[in-house]
XYZ file of C-alpha atoms in Angstrom:
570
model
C 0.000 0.000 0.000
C 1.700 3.600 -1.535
C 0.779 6.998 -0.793
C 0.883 8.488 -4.360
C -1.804 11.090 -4.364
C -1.727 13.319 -1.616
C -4.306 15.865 -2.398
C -7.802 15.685 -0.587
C -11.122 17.184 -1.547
C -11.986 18.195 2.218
C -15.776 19.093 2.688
C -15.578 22.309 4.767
C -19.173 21.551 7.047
C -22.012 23.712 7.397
C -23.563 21.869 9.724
C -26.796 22.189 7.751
C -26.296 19.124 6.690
C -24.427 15.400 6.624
C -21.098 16.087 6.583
C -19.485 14.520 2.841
C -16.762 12.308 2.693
C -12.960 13.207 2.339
C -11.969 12.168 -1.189
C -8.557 11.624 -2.697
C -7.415 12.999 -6.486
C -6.765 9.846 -8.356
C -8.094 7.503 -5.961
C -11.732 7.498 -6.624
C -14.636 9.540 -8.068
C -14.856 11.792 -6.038
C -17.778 13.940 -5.475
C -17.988 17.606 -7.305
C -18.658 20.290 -4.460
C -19.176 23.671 -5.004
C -15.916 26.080 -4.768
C -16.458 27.399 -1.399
C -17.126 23.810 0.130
C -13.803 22.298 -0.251
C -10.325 22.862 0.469
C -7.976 21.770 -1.751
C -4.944 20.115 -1.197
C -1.997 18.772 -3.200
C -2.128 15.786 -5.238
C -0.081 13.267 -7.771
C 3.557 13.139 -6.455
C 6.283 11.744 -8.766
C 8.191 11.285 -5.874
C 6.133 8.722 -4.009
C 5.376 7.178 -7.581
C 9.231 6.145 -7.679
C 8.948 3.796 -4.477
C 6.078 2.411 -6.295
C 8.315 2.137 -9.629
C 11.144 0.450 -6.992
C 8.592 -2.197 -6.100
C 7.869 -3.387 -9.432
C 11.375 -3.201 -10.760
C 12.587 -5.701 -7.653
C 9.976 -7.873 -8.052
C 10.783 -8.156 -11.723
C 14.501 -8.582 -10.917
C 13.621 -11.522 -8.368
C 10.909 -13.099 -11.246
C 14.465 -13.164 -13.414
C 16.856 -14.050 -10.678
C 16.941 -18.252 -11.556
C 18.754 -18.219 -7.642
C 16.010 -16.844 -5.948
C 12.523 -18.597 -5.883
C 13.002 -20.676 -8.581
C 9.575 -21.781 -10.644
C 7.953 -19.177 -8.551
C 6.692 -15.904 -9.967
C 6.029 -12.862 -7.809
C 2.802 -10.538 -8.850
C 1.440 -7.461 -6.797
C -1.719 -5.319 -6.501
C -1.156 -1.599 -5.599
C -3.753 0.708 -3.550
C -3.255 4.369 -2.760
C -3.909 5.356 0.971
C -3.832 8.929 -0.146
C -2.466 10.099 3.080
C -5.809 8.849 4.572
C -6.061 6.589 7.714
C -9.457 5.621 6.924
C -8.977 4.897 3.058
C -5.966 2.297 4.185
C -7.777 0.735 6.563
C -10.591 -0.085 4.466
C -8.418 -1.424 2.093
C -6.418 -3.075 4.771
C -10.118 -4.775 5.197
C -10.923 -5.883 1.598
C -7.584 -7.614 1.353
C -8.372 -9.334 4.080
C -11.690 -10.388 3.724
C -10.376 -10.990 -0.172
C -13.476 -8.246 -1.755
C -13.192 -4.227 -2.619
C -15.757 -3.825 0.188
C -14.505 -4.421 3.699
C -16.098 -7.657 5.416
C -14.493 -7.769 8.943
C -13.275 -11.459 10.160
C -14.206 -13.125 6.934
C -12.594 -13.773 3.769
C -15.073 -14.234 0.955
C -12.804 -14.111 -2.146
C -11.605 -17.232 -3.774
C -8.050 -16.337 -4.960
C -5.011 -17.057 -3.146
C -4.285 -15.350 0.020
C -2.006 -12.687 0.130
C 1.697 -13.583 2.279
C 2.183 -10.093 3.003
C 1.969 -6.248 2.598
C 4.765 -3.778 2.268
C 3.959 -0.496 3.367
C 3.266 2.648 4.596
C 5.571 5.375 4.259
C 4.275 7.483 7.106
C 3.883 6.126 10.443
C 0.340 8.346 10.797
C -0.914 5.129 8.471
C 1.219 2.316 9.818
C -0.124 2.575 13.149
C -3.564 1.934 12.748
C -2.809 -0.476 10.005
C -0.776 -2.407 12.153
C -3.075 -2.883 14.478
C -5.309 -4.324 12.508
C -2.856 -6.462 10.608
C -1.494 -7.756 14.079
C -4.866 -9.089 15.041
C -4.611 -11.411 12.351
C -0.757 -12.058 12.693
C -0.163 -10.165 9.075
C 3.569 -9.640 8.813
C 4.104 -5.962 8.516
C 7.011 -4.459 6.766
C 7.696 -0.654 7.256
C 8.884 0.783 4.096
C 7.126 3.858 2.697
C 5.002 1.834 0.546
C 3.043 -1.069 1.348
C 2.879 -4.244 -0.389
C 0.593 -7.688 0.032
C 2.412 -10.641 -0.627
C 0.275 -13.850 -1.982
C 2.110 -17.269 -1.132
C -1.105 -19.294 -1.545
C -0.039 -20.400 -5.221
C 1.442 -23.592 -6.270
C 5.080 -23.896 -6.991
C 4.751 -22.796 -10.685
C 2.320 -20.418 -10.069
C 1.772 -16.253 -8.925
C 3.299 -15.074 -5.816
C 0.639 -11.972 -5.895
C 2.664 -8.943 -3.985
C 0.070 -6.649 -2.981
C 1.038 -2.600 -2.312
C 0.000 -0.975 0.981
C 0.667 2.693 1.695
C 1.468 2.087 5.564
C 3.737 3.476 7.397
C 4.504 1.284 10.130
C 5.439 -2.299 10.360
C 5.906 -4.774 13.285
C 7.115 -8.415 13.463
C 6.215 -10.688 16.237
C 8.604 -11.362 18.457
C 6.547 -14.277 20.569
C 8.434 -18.003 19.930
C 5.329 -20.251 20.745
C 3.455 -18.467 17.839
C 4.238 -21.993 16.124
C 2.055 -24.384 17.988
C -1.199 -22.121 18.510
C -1.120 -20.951 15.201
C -0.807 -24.488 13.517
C -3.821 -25.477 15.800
C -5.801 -22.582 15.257
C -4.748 -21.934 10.976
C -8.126 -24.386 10.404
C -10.337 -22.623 13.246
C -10.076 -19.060 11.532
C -12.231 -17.806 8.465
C -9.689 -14.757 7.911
C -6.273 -14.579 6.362
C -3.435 -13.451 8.404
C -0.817 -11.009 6.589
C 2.736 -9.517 7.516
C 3.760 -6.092 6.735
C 7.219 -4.445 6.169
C 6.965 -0.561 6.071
C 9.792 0.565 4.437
C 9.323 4.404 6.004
C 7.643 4.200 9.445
C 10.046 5.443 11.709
C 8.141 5.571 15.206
C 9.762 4.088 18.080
C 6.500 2.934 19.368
C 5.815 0.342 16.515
C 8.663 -1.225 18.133
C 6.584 -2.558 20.631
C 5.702 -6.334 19.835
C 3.200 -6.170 22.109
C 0.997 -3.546 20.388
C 2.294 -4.595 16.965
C 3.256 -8.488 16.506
C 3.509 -8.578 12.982
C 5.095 -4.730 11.974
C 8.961 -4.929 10.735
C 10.218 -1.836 8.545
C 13.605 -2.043 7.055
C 14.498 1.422 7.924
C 15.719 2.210 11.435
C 13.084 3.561 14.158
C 13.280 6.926 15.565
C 15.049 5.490 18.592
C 18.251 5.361 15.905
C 16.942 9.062 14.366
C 17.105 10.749 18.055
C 20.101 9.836 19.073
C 21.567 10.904 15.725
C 19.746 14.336 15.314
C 20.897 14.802 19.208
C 24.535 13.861 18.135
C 24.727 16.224 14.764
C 23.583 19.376 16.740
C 25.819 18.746 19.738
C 28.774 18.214 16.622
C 27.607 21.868 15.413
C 28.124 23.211 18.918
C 23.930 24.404 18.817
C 22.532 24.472 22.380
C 19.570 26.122 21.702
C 17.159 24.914 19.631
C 12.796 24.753 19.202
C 10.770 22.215 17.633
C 7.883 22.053 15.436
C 6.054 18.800 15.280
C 3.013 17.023 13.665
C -0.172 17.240 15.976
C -0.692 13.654 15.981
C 1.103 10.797 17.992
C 3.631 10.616 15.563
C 4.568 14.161 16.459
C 3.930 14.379 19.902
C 5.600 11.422 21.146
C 8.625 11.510 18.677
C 8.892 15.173 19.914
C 9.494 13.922 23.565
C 12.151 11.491 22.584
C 14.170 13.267 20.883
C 13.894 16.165 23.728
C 15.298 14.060 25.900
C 18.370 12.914 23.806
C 19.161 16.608 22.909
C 18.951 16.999 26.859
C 21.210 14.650 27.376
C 23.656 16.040 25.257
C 23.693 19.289 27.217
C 21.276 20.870 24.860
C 17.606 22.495 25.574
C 14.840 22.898 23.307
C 13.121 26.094 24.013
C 9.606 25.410 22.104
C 7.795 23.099 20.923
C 4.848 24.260 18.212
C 2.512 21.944 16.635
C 1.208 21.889 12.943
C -1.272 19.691 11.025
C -2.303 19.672 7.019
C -6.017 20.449 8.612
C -4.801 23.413 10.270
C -7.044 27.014 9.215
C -4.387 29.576 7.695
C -5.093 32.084 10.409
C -3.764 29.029 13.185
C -0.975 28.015 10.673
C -0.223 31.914 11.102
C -0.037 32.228 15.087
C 2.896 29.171 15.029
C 4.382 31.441 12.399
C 4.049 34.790 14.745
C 5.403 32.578 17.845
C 8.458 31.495 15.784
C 9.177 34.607 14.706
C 9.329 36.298 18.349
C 11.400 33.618 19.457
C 15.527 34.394 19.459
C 15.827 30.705 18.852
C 17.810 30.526 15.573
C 17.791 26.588 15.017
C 14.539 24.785 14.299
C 14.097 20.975 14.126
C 10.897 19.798 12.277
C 10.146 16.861 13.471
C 6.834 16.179 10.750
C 5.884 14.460 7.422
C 6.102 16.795 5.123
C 2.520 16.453 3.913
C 1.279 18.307 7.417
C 4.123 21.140 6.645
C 3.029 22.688 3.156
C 1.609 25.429 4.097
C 3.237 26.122 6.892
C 6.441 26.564 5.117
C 4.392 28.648 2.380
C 3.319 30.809 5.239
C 6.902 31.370 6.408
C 7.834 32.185 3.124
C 4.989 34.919 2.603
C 5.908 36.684 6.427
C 9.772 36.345 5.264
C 10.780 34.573 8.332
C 14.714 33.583 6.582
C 16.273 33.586 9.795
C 16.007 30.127 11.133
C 18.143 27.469 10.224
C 16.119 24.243 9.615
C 17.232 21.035 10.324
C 14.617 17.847 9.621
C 14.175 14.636 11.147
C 13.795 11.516 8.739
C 10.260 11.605 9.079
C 10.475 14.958 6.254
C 10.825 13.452 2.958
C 12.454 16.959 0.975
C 9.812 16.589 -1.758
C 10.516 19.181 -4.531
C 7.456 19.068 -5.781
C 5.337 19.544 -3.002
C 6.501 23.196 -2.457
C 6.537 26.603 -4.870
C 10.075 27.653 -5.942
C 9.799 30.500 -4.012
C 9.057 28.339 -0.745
C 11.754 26.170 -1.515
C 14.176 29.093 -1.306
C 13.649 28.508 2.663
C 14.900 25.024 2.377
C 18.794 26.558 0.936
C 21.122 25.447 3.666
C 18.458 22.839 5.674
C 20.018 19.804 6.968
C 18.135 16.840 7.353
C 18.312 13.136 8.195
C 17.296 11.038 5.529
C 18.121 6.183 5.798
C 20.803 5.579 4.344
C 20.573 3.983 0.535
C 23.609 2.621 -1.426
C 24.152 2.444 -5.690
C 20.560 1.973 -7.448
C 21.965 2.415 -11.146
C 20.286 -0.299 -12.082
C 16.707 0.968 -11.488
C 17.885 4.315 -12.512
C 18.332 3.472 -15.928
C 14.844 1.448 -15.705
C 13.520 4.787 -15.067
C 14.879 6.373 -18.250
C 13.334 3.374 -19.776
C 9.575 3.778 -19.432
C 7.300 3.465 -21.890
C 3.189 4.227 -21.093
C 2.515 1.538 -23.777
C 4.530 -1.525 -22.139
C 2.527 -0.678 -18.963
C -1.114 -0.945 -20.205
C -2.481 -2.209 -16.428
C -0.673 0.859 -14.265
C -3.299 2.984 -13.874
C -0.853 5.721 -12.251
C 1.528 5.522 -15.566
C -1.025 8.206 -17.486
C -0.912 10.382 -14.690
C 2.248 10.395 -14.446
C 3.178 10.610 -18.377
C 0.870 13.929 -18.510
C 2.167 15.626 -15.874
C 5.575 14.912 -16.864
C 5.181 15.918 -20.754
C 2.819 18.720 -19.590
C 0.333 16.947 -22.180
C -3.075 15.052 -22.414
C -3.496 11.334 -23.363
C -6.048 10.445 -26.031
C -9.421 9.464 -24.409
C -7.937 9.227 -21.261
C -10.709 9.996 -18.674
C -8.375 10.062 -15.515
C -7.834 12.863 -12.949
C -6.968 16.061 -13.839
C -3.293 17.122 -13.196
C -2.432 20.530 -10.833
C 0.944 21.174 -10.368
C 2.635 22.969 -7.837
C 1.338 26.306 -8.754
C -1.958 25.297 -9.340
C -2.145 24.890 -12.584
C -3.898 22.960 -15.170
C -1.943 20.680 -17.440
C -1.454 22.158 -21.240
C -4.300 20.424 -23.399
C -1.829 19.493 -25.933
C -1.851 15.561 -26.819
C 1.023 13.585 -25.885
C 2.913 12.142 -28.479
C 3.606 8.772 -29.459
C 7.068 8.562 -29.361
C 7.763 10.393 -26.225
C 10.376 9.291 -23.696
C 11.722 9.873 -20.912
C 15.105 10.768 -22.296
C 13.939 13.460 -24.203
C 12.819 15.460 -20.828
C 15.174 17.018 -17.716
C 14.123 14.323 -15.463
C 15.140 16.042 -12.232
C 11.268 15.626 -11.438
C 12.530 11.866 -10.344
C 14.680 13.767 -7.628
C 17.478 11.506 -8.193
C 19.645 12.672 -5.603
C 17.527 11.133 -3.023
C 16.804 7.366 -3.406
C 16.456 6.389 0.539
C 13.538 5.670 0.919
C 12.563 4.287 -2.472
C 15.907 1.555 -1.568
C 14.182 0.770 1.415
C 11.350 -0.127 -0.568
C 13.570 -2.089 -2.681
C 14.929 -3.958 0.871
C 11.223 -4.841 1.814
C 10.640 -6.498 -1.486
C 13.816 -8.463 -1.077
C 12.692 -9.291 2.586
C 9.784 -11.003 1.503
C 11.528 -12.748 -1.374
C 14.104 -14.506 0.760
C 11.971 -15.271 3.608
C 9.505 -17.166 0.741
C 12.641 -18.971 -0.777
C 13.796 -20.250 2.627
C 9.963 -21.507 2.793
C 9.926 -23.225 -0.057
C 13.057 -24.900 0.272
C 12.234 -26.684 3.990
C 12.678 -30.383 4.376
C 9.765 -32.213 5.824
C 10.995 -33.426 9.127
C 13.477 -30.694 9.763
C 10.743 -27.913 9.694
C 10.432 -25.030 11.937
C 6.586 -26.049 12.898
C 5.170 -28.676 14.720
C 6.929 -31.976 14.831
C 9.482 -30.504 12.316
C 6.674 -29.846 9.617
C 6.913 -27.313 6.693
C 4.589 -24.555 5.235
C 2.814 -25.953 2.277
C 3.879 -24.412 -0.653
C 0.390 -24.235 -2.395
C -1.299 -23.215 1.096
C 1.114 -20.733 3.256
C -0.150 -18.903 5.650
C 1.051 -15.460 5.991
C 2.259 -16.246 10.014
C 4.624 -18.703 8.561
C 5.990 -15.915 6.371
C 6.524 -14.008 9.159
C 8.822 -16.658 11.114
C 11.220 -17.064 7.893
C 11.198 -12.920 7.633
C 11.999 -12.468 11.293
C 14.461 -15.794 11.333
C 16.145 -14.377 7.742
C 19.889 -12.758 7.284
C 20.088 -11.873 3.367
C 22.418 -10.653 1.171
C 21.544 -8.026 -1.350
C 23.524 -7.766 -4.785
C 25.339 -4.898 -3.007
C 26.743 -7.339 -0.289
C 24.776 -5.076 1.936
C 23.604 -7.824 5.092
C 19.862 -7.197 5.909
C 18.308 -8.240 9.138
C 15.242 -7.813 11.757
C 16.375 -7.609 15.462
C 13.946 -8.689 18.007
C 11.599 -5.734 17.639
C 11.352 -6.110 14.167
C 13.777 -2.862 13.313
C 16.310 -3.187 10.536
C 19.498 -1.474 12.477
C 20.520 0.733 9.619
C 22.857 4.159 9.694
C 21.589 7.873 8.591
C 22.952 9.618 5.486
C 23.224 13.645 6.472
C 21.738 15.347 3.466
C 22.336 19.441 3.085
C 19.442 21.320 1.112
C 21.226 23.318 -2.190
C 19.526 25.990 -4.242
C 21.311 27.344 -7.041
C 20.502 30.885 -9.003
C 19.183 28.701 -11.703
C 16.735 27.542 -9.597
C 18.623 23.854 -8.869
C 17.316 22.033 -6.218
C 19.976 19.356 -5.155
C 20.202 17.412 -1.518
C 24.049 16.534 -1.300
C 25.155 14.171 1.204
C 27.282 15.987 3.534
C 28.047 13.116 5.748
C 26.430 10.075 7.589
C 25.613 8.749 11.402
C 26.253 5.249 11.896
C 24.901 3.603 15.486
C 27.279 0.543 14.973
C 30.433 3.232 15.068
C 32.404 3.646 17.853
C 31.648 6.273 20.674
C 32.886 9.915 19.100
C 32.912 8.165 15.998
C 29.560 7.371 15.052
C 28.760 11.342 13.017
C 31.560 11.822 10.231
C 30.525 15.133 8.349
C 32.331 17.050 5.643
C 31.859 20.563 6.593
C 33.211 21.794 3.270
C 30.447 20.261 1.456
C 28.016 22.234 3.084
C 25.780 25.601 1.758
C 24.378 27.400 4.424
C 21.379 29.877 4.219
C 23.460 33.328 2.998
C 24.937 30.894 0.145
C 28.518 30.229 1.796
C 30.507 26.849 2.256
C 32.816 28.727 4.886
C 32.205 28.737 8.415
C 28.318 27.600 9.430
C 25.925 30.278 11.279
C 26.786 31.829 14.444
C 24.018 30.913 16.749
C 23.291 31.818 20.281
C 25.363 29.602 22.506
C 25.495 31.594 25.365
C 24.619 30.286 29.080
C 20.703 30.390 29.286
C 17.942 28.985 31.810
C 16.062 26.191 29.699
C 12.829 26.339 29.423
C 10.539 24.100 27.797
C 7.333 25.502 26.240
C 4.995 23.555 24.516
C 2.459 25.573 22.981
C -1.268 23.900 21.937
C-alpha cells in the first residue's frame, strides 16, 4: 500500500447538513462540491510514484533471478492510501476479507491469500494499520510503501505482492506463535498477513506487544534521536525549538528526541505543533510565535505532507532567519513546495536512511514506456504531468501542479520518452527511501525462498513440519522474515532484530539551491549507530551551503549560558 496522491477534496461543514466524505485525487470519483465547500490540497507526487516504480522493478529482478525462488513468480496489486487513515484501513479490510468492500473477520474471495503487505511510508498510516494487521498475525514491513504478498499459489504459479501505503510495520517477536497458530490456521475464516513498512520510523511500533507482525527495514526513531541529538551537539547548537506534527507521531517523537538533545547538554526552548487540517489564520499564530522567538535553530520533526503550508506561510511573512534542520520523518519533496518556498529550504540539513548504488533501477527509469505498462493505472498520470500533455481518451484525474495549474491540453505524443525530458522531477539525488522499498521487497523474497526450500521433518513447525507451498499462511511468512539474514547484490547484510527494526545508519543530506533555480540534496556526511563512541557522526563541513549561500564557516548561533525552558504551545 503507496501513498501516491496526496491531495484531498476536504468538505468544509455547514452543519446544515451530513457532513461529505474526504476524497482523494486519483483515488476514486470523487464527489464535485461547489468552490467554497472544499479545500484543496496537493495531489499526484512523482516522488512517491518512484517507491512504487522500486517495487515493481525488484519484483521483476527476483521473477528473473533463476537463484532466488526458482519456478515461482512474484505478482502485486497496488492501492493508494492517499495520506488517509481511513482509506488504508478499508483497504487493509478488503484484502483481508479478499473483496473491494470491507467484510471484517471473513474472507469471501476465492483467490489465493495474500503472504504479506509492504507499506506505509508514514507512520500516521502504519499505526492503525498495524493494528489491525497484528490481530490477524499479518507480517508488517515498514517501508514507505506497502505491499501484500500472496504465497497461496502452487510452486509454478503467482506469488501476488500486494502494495500498501502504511507506514509502520511490526514483526512478532513471541516463539510459541508456532504451535497455537498451527492449531488454530483451520479454526479461523480470515487470512493473516505480515507487513514491512519501508518508512515508518516511530519508536512505538517497536513494541511487539501492540504490533506483533510490523517490521520496517528502515531504522526507528530510537536510531533518528540519538543521531539528530549527536549532529547538533557536533555543530556546537545548544539552543534549539521544535515544530512537530499534531498527531502521535509528532507528539511522542517530539518527547524522545527532547530528551536525547537533553542529554547532550542541549535544551529545546519550544515546541509548536502543525497539522495539514490546520485554518491559515492558526498556521499563522505558530508562524508569529516562531518569529518572536531568538531561537535561531529549528528541528521539524513532521511528514512533510502536514508542513506545506506552513512553510508557504513562512515564506509569505519572510521569516529567513532560522536554520532548519529535519528529522527523517520529512521526505524533501521538490514538488510539493513553490520555488519560491523552496528558497527557505537553501542550507536545511536533514536526516534522511541511508541507501547505497541503485543504477540499475535508474536506468529502468529512463526506460519507461506508457505503452509496455497498459495495467498501471498511475503511468497516465504520471506521463501527462511529466510531458505537460493530455493522453487520447484518457478519462483520468486532472493534473495541478505545484502552482496550481492545469496541465497544457496538448496531446502527448507517441514517441515520447523519458530521455527526451530534464528528469530532475525523479529527484534523483535522493533514493532512501525508495531503496528501502527495494529492501522490503527483497525481505519477503528470501523469507519465501527459505519456505519453499524446507525439508519435511526438519521444519520449523510442529513436529518438524513445513509450510505448504500451495497453502502458506502469511504467520509462517513471518517466522522465515523475522528468522532471515540476506544478502543483497550490493553485499549489503539485511536483518530484523527482536523488535522487528532493521538497524541501519543515517545519510546527512544538506538542502542546495542554485541561481538557476537547482534544487539538489548533497550528502554531507552520515551517522552510523554501529560506530564507535565519538565516531559514530563523520561530516564534511566543506560540502556544506548554508542559508546566505557560503561553504565557509556555518551560522553563528546563540550559545550563550541560558535557563532552559521548555514551552509547549497547543
Amino acid at each position: 500500500m503507496f501513498v501516491v496522491n496526496s491531495e484531498f477534496n476536504v468538505p468544509i461543514p455547514t452543519y446544515r447538513e451530513e457532513p461529505h466524505p474526504t476524497t482523494c485525487g486519483g483515488c476514486e470519483v470523487s464527489f464535485h462540491y461547489p468552490p467554497d465547500t472544499t479545500s484543496l490540497l496537493y495531489r499526484f507526487h512523482i516522488r512517491y510514484y518512484r517507491d512504487v516504480l522500486a517495487m515493481v522493478f525488484a519484483i521483476e529482478e527476483i521473477n528473473q533471478n533463476p537463484d532466488l525462488l526458482p519456478d515461482i513468480t512474484l505478482g502485486f496489486w497496488i492501492l493508494d492510501t492517499c495520506m488517509s487513515p481511513s482509506r488504508t484501513l478499508r483497504g487493509i479490510f478488503g484484502l483481508l476479507s479478499g473483496e473491494q468492500g470491507p467484510v471484517p473477520d471473513y474472507r469471501c474471495g476465492s483467490g489465493p491469500m495474500a503472504a504479506g503487505v509492504i507499506g506505509e511510508l508514514m507512520s500516521s498510516i502504519s499505526v492503525p494499520m498495524a493494528r489491525i494487521l497484528g490481530l490477524y498475525n499479518f507480517p508488517q514491513t515498514e517501508n514507505a510503501i506497502s505491499a501484500l504478498v500472496d504465497v497461496n499459489s502452487s510452486r509454478k504459479g503467482t506469488v501476488g505482492v500486494e502494495t500498501l501505503e502504511a507506514e509502520t510495520l511490526e514483526v512478532e517477536t513471541v516463539e510459541a506463535e508456532t504451535l497455537e497458530a498451527n492449531k488454530a490456521e483451520a479454526e479461523t475464516p480470515v487470512a493473516k498477513t505480515l507487513e514491512i513498512s519501508y518508512g515508518s520510523t516511530l519508536s512505538t511500533l517497536s513494541d511487539k506487544l501492540q504490533f506483533p507482525s510490523f517490521l520496517r527495514t528502515v531504522p526507528g526513531n530510537t536510531f533518528q534521536n540519538v543521531a539528530l541529538a549527536r549532529l547538533i551537539a557536533h555543530f556546537g547548537w545548544t539552543w534549539m525549538g521544535m515544530v512537530i506534527s499534531d498527531d502521535d507521531v509528532g507528539v511522542q517523537g517530539s518527547q524522545d528526541l527532547k530528551r536525547g538533545i537533553e542529554g547532550h547538554g542541549g535544551c529545546v526552548a519550544f515546541i509548536e505543533k502543525i497539522h495539514l487540517s490546520y485554518p491559515p489564520e492558526k498556521i499563522l499564530r505558530v508562524v508569529e510565535m516562531i518569529r518572536g522567538y531568538p531561537v535561531k535553530v529549528v528541528i521539524v520533526h513532521s511528514p512533510e505532507a502536514h508542513t506545506k503550508v506552513f512553510m508557504e506561510t513562512l515564506s509569505a511573512q519572510k521569516v529567513t532567519d532560522k536554520v532548519w534542520i529535519f528529522s527523517a520523518s520529512f521526505t524533501m519533496t521538490p514538488g510539493l513546495f513553490t520555488k519560491e518556498t523552496w528558497k527557505l529550504f537553501n542550507g536545511t540539513i536533514g536526516l534522511s536512511p541511508h541507501a547505497a548504488d541503485m543504477s540499475d533501477f535508474v536506468e529502468s527509469l529512463y526506460k519507461l514506456q506508457i505503452a509496455k505498462s497498459p495495467n498501471d493505472i498511475l503511468m497516465p498520470v504520471f506521463w501527462e504531468k511529466v510531458f505537460n500533455c493530455r493522453i487520447a481518451d484518457y478519462k483520468g484525474i486532472e493534473i495541478i501542479g505545484t502552482e496550481g495549474k492545469r496541465a497544457d491540453p496538448v496531446l502527448c505524443l507517441e514517441n515520447q520518452t523519458l530521455y527526451d525530458v530534464n528528469t530532475s522531477f525523479f529527484e534523483l539525488y535522493d533514493l532512501s527511501y525508495t531503496y528501502h522499498t527495494y529492501l522490503a521487497v527483497y525481505a519477503f523474497a528470501h523469507a519465501l525462498d527459505s519456505l519453499a526450500s524446507c525439508t519435511p521433518g526438519h521444519g520449523p513447525f510442529l513436529n518438524g513440519t513445513c509450510a505448504n507451498i500451495n497453502n502458506i499462511k502469511p504467520w509462517q511468512v513471518l517466522h522465515y522474515v523475522k528468522k532471515n539474514r540476506f544478502q543483497i547484490n550490493n553485499g549489503e547484510q539485511i536483518f530484523f532484530d527482536k523488535n522487528g527494526d532493521a538497524p541501519g545508519a543515517y545519510d546527512i543530506l544538506n538542502a542546495q539551491i542554485f541561481q538557476a533555480g537547482d534544487i539538489r540534496l548533497v550528502k554531507v556526511g552520515q551517522f552510523d549507530p554501529r560506530a564507535p563512541t565519538g565516531q559514530d557522526v563523520t561530516i564534511n563541513m566543506s560540502a556544506i551551503l548554508w542559508g546566505h549561500g557560503s561553504f565557509q564557516a556555518r551560522p553563528v548561533l546563540f550559545n550563550q549560558k541560558y535557563l532552559c525552558i521548555s514551552v509547549l504551545l497547543m
